[in-house]
Amino acid sequence: MSSTRAELGWWMWGLVAFAVVVALSLAVTAPADVTLGIAEHQAAATAARVDEIHAQWHAGGVRPLAIFAVIGDLVFIAIYGWGSWIAGRSFLPMGGILRIIGAIVAASAVVFVLTDYTETLLQLVQLLRDQGSDQSAGIAATARPVKVAAWIVTFFGVIAGWLIHRFAAPTA
């Protein structure tokens, strides 16, 4: 195995950004009368559902926090996506299974960034307009499962690559 080092710094900062975004998202549903959060907004496939969520956020006084959380999500996507891309690419020169893992992680990072930005930007537009759109909500809700799958692949792929690189027996 090569002495090449896995580049995980940006990926780890992406996990920190993820924790911040999760905390902001949870804060949106902190008031007792707010039961619909960012995840429900992302999954809302119709304008009516988006408008229902917006109404609840207005009533609970959390709309500004929801906007801030969605903008934070845009920052997270950039950091985590870039970090996953770099991490995946750093496994490529190591050869063997790490090369395969690296290629899969790097490709999944691209899919993650494209689908999560699609979902989140459409979500932000609806939120800033304070009006749902069947087309925007439908596209965002369709992108969501693909984004989640790509995130899972990058997350576990980077961990698997790091563990294999760290604990595999060195070659002569």
PDB file of C-alpha atoms in Angstrom:
ATOM      1  CA  MET A   1       0.000   0.000   0.000  1.00  0.00           C
ATOM      2  CA  SER A   2       1.264   3.464  -0.850  1.00  0.00           C
ATOM      3  CA  SER A   3       2.278   5.919   1.828  1.00  0.00           C
ATOM      4  CA  THR A   4      -0.202   8.383   0.308  1.00  0.00           C
ATOM      5  CA  ARG A   5      -2.263  10.058   2.992  1.00  0.00           C
ATOM      6  CA  ALA A   6      -6.048  10.259   2.942  1.00  0.00           C
ATOM      7  CA  GLU A   7      -7.229  13.883   2.822  1.00  0.00           C
ATOM      8  CA  LEU A   8     -10.097  14.065   5.306  1.00  0.00           C
ATOM      9  CA  GLY A   9      -9.850  17.609   6.705  1.00  0.00           C
ATOM     10  CA  TRP A  10     -12.567  19.258   4.620  1.00  0.00           C
ATOM     11  CA  TRP A  11     -14.772  16.189   5.000  1.00  0.00           C
ATOM     12  CA  MET A  12     -14.507  16.424   8.791  1.00  0.00           C
ATOM     13  CA  TRP A  13     -15.301  20.160   8.678  1.00  0.00           C
ATOM     14  CA  GLY A  14     -18.318  19.136   6.615  1.00  0.00           C
ATOM     15  CA  LEU A  15     -19.442  16.897   9.465  1.00  0.00           C
ATOM     16  CA  VAL A  16     -19.116  19.844  11.864  1.00  0.00           C
ATOM     17  CA  ALA A  17     -21.206  21.945   9.472  1.00  0.00           C
ATOM     18  CA  PHE A  18     -23.732  19.096   9.322  1.00  0.00           C
ATOM     19  CA  ALA A  19     -24.030  19.109  13.120  1.00  0.00           C
ATOM     20  CA  VAL A  20     -24.659  22.866  13.084  1.00  0.00           C
ATOM     21  CA  VAL A  21     -27.340  22.531  10.400  1.00  0.00           C
ATOM     22  CA  VAL A  22     -29.019  19.698  12.309  1.00  0.00           C
ATOM     23  CA  ALA A  23     -29.026  21.836  15.472  1.00  0.00           C
ATOM     24  CA  LEU A  24     -30.556  24.770  13.578  1.00  0.00           C
ATOM     25  CA  SER A  25     -33.149  22.472  12.037  1.00  0.00           C
ATOM     26  CA  LEU A  26     -34.080  21.102  15.452  1.00  0.00           C
ATOM     27  CA  ALA A  27     -34.356  24.637  16.827  1.00  0.00           C
ATOM     28  CA  VAL A  28     -37.046  25.373  14.239  1.00  0.00           C
ATOM     29  CA  THR A  29     -39.280  22.805  15.956  1.00  0.00           C
ATOM     30  CA  ALA A  30     -38.328  23.833  19.493  1.00  0.00           C
ATOM     31  CA  PRO A  31     -41.566  25.761  20.154  1.00  0.00           C
ATOM     32  CA  ALA A  32     -44.305  23.373  21.239  1.00  0.00           C
ATOM     33  CA  ASP A  33     -46.677  24.610  18.537  1.00  0.00           C
ATOM     34  CA  VAL A  34     -44.196  23.942  15.709  1.00  0.00           C
ATOM     35  CA  THR A  35     -44.239  20.280  14.748  1.00  0.00           C
ATOM     36  CA  LEU A  36     -43.172  20.604  11.108  1.00  0.00           C
ATOM     37  CA  GLY A  37     -39.492  21.244  10.518  1.00  0.00           C
ATOM     38  CA  ILE A  38     -36.909  21.575   7.798  1.00  0.00           C
ATOM     39  CA  ALA A  39     -37.033  17.855   6.961  1.00  0.00           C
ATOM     40  CA  GLU A  40     -40.778  18.051   6.392  1.00  0.00           C
ATOM     41  CA  HIS A  41     -40.272  21.113   4.187  1.00  0.00           C
ATOM     42  CA  GLN A  42     -37.692  19.196   2.134  1.00  0.00           C
ATOM     43  CA  ALA A  43     -40.074  16.264   1.749  1.00  0.00           C
ATOM     44  CA  ALA A  44     -43.125  18.412   0.965  1.00  0.00           C
ATOM     45  CA  ALA A  45     -44.079  17.504  -2.596  1.00  0.00           C
ATOM     46  CA  THR A  46     -46.932  19.986  -3.054  1.00  0.00           C
ATOM     47  CA  ALA A  47     -47.447  23.721  -2.731  1.00  0.00           C
ATOM     48  CA  ALA A  48     -50.263  23.097  -0.255  1.00  0.00           C
ATOM     49  CA  ARG A  49     -47.956  21.175   2.084  1.00  0.00           C
ATOM     50  CA  VAL A  50     -45.244  23.836   1.802  1.00  0.00           C
ATOM     51  CA  ASP A  51     -47.804  26.560   2.578  1.00  0.00           C
ATOM     52  CA  GLU A  52     -49.031  24.573   5.595  1.00  0.00           C
ATOM     53  CA  ILE A  53     -45.468  24.382   6.921  1.00  0.00           C
ATOM     54  CA  HIS A  54     -44.904  28.104   6.283  1.00  0.00           C
ATOM     55  CA  ALA A  55     -48.107  28.957   8.162  1.00  0.00           C
ATOM     56  CA  GLN A  56     -46.967  26.928  11.144  1.00  0.00           C
ATOM     57  CA  TRP A  57     -43.546  28.605  11.098  1.00  0.00           C
ATOM     58  CA  HIS A  58     -45.183  32.040  11.004  1.00  0.00           C
ATOM     59  CA  ALA A  59     -47.479  31.141  13.896  1.00  0.00           C
ATOM     60  CA  GLY A  60     -44.552  29.782  15.911  1.00  0.00           C
ATOM     61  CA  GLY A  61     -42.343  32.771  15.115  1.00  0.00           C
ATOM     62  CA  VAL A  62     -39.569  30.606  13.627  1.00  0.00           C
ATOM     63  CA  ARG A  63     -39.656  31.641   9.954  1.00  0.00           C
ATOM     64  CA  PRO A  64     -36.464  33.763  10.245  1.00  0.00           C
ATOM     65  CA  LEU A  65     -34.714  30.836  11.941  1.00  0.00           C
ATOM     66  CA  ALA A  66     -35.922  28.499   9.189  1.00  0.00           C
ATOM     67  CA  ILE A  67     -34.453  30.834   6.543  1.00  0.00           C
ATOM     68  CA  PHE A  68     -31.171  30.924   8.456  1.00  0.00           C
ATOM     69  CA  ALA A  69     -31.163  27.107   8.735  1.00  0.00           C
ATOM     70  CA  VAL A  70     -31.707  26.692   4.987  1.00  0.00           C
ATOM     71  CA  ILE A  71     -28.920  29.178   4.200  1.00  0.00           C
ATOM     72  CA  GLY A  72     -26.723  27.228   6.645  1.00  0.00           C
ATOM     73  CA  ASP A  73     -27.590  24.102   4.689  1.00  0.00           C
ATOM     74  CA  LEU A  74     -26.207  25.739   1.533  1.00  0.00           C
ATOM     75  CA  VAL A  75     -22.903  26.326   3.335  1.00  0.00           C
ATOM     76  CA  PHE A  76     -22.876  22.750   4.628  1.00  0.00           C
ATOM     77  CA  ILE A  77     -23.428  21.361   1.115  1.00  0.00           C
ATOM     78  CA  ALA A  78     -20.382  23.222  -0.180  1.00  0.00           C
ATOM     79  CA  ILE A  79     -18.077  22.164   2.656  1.00  0.00           C
ATOM     80  CA  TYR A  80     -19.204  18.550   2.868  1.00  0.00           C
ATOM     81  CA  GLY A  81     -19.438  18.089  -0.895  1.00  0.00           C
ATOM     82  CA  TRP A  82     -15.954  19.503  -1.447  1.00  0.00           C
ATOM     83  CA  GLY A  83     -14.601  17.458   1.452  1.00  0.00           C
ATOM     84  CA  SER A  84     -16.119  14.253   0.124  1.00  0.00           C
ATOM     85  CA  TRP A  85     -14.751  14.951  -3.349  1.00  0.00           C
ATOM     86  CA  ILE A  86     -11.244  15.576  -1.973  1.00  0.00           C
ATOM     87  CA  ALA A  87     -11.410  12.518   0.300  1.00  0.00           C
ATOM     88  CA  GLY A  88     -12.566  10.280  -2.535  1.00  0.00           C
ATOM     89  CA  ARG A  89      -9.886  11.602  -4.888  1.00  0.00           C
ATOM     90  CA  SER A  90      -7.229  11.086  -2.217  1.00  0.00           C
ATOM     91  CA  PHE A  91      -7.948   7.336  -2.210  1.00  0.00           C
ATOM     92  CA  LEU A  92      -7.477   6.979  -5.996  1.00  0.00           C
ATOM     93  CA  PRO A  93      -3.646   6.797  -6.046  1.00  0.00           C
ATOM     94  CA  MET A  94      -3.664   4.115  -3.356  1.00  0.00           C
ATOM     95  CA  GLY A  95      -4.799   1.472  -5.840  1.00  0.00           C
ATOM     96  CA  GLY A  96      -6.841  -1.670  -5.349  1.00  0.00           C
ATOM     97  CA  ILE A  97     -10.063  -1.492  -3.387  1.00  0.00           C
ATOM     98  CA  LEU A  98      -9.195   2.026  -2.201  1.00  0.00           C
ATOM     99  CA  ARG A  99      -9.154   3.223  -5.790  1.00  0.00           C
ATOM    100  CA  ILE A 100     -12.648   1.795  -6.293  1.00  0.00           C
ATOM    101  CA  ILE A 101     -13.911   3.294  -3.034  1.00  0.00           C
ATOM    102  CA  GLY A 102     -12.352   6.620  -3.945  1.00  0.00           C
ATOM    103  CA  ALA A 103     -14.018   6.690  -7.343  1.00  0.00           C
ATOM    104  CA  ILE A 104     -17.396   5.809  -5.845  1.00  0.00           C
ATOM    105  CA  VAL A 105     -17.040   8.451  -3.101  1.00  0.00           C
ATOM    106  CA  ALA A 106     -15.945  11.154  -5.559  1.00  0.00           C
ATOM    107  CA  ALA A 107     -18.815  10.362  -7.950  1.00  0.00           C
ATOM    108  CA  SER A 108     -21.291  10.269  -5.066  1.00  0.00           C
ATOM    109  CA  ALA A 109     -20.010  13.645  -3.868  1.00  0.00           C
ATOM    110  CA  VAL A 110     -20.911  15.159  -7.235  1.00  0.00           C
ATOM    111  CA  VAL A 111     -24.381  13.578  -7.122  1.00  0.00           C
ATOM    112  CA  PHE A 112     -24.825  14.789  -3.537  1.00  0.00           C
ATOM    113  CA  VAL A 113     -23.893  18.385  -4.376  1.00  0.00           C
ATOM    114  CA  LEU A 114     -26.117  18.529  -7.460  1.00  0.00           C
ATOM    115  CA  THR A 115     -29.180  16.995  -5.817  1.00  0.00           C
ATOM    116  CA  ASP A 116     -28.833  18.757  -2.464  1.00  0.00           C
ATOM    117  CA  TYR A 117     -28.329  22.166  -4.086  1.00  0.00           C
ATOM    118  CA  THR A 118     -31.344  21.498  -6.311  1.00  0.00           C
ATOM    119  CA  GLU A 119     -33.477  20.594  -3.313  1.00  0.00           C
ATOM    120  CA  THR A 120     -32.220  23.340  -1.012  1.00  0.00           C
ATOM    121  CA  LEU A 121     -32.293  26.195  -3.532  1.00  0.00           C
ATOM    122  CA  LEU A 122     -35.860  25.309  -4.520  1.00  0.00           C
ATOM    123  CA  GLN A 123     -36.741  25.131  -0.836  1.00  0.00           C
ATOM    124  CA  LEU A 124     -35.141  28.538  -0.179  1.00  0.00           C
ATOM    125  CA  VAL A 125     -36.964  30.183  -3.103  1.00  0.00           C
ATOM    126  CA  GLN A 126     -40.310  28.946  -1.782  1.00  0.00           C
ATOM    127  CA  LEU A 127     -39.404  30.070   1.714  1.00  0.00           C
ATOM    128  CA  LEU A 128     -38.297  33.554   0.645  1.00  0.00           C
ATOM    129  CA  ARG A 129     -41.398  33.976  -1.519  1.00  0.00           C
ATOM    130  CA  ASP A 130     -43.424  32.603   1.383  1.00  0.00           C
ATOM    131  CA  GLN A 131     -45.394  30.601  -1.129  1.00  0.00           C
ATOM    132  CA  GLY A 132     -45.248  26.991  -2.154  1.00  0.00           C
ATOM    133  CA  SER A 133     -44.937  25.877  -5.757  1.00  0.00           C
ATOM    134  CA  ASP A 134     -46.092  22.467  -6.913  1.00  0.00           C
ATOM    135  CA  GLN A 135     -43.289  22.304  -9.461  1.00  0.00           C
ATOM    136  CA  SER A 136     -40.525  23.414  -7.064  1.00  0.00           C
ATOM    137  CA  ALA A 137     -41.815  21.264  -4.223  1.00  0.00           C
ATOM    138  CA  GLY A 138     -42.142  18.247  -6.515  1.00  0.00           C
ATOM    139  CA  ILE A 139     -38.613  18.585  -7.891  1.00  0.00           C
ATOM    140  CA  ALA A 140     -37.154  19.151  -4.408  1.00  0.00           C
ATOM    141  CA  ALA A 141     -38.999  16.156  -2.969  1.00  0.00           C
ATOM    142  CA  THR A 142     -37.814  13.991  -5.890  1.00  0.00           C
ATOM    143  CA  ALA A 143     -34.190  15.052  -5.421  1.00  0.00           C
ATOM    144  CA  ARG A 144     -34.284  14.339  -1.684  1.00  0.00           C
ATOM    145  CA  PRO A 145     -33.955  10.508  -1.680  1.00  0.00           C
ATOM    146  CA  VAL A 146     -31.169  10.645  -4.255  1.00  0.00           C
ATOM    147  CA  LYS A 147     -29.354  13.231  -2.114  1.00  0.00           C
ATOM    148  CA  VAL A 148     -29.761  11.093   1.006  1.00  0.00           C
ATOM    149  CA  ALA A 149     -28.433   7.995  -0.781  1.00  0.00           C
ATOM    150  CA  ALA A 150     -25.428   9.925  -2.111  1.00  0.00           C
ATOM    151  CA  TRP A 151     -24.733  11.337   1.359  1.00  0.00           C
ATOM    152  CA  ILE A 152     -24.835   7.836   2.884  1.00  0.00           C
ATOM    153  CA  VAL A 153     -22.411   6.542   0.228  1.00  0.00           C
ATOM    154  CA  THR A 154     -19.975   9.411   0.831  1.00  0.00           C
ATOM    155  CA  PHE A 155     -20.192   9.124   4.617  1.00  0.00           C
ATOM    156  CA  PHE A 156     -19.672   5.382   4.871  1.00  0.00           C
ATOM    157  CA  GLY A 157     -17.370   5.284   1.858  1.00  0.00           C
ATOM    158  CA  VAL A 158     -14.929   7.751   3.407  1.00  0.00           C
ATOM    159  CA  ILE A 159     -15.014   5.864   6.716  1.00  0.00           C
ATOM    160  CA  ALA A 160     -14.466   2.521   4.956  1.00  0.00           C
ATOM    161  CA  GLY A 161     -11.628   3.930   2.869  1.00  0.00           C
ATOM    162  CA  TRP A 162      -9.947   5.452   5.894  1.00  0.00           C
ATOM    163  CA  LEU A 163     -10.274   2.229   7.919  1.00  0.00           C
ATOM    164  CA  ILE A 164      -8.922   0.079   5.090  1.00  0.00           C
ATOM    165  CA  HIS A 165      -6.054   2.492   4.516  1.00  0.00           C
ATOM    166  CA  ARG A 166      -5.305   2.742   8.227  1.00  0.00           C
ATOM    167  CA  PHE A 167      -5.475  -0.919   9.184  1.00  0.00           C
ATOM    168  CA  ALA A 168      -4.592  -2.857   6.025  1.00  0.00           C
ATOM    169  CA  ALA A 169      -1.277  -4.641   6.128  1.00  0.00           C
ATOM    170  CA  PRO A 170       1.398  -2.699   4.235  1.00  0.00           C
ATOM    171  CA  THR A 171       2.678  -4.311   1.061  1.00  0.00           C
ATOM    172  CA  ALA A 172       6.359  -4.963   0.493  1.00  0.00           C
TER     173      ALA A 172
END
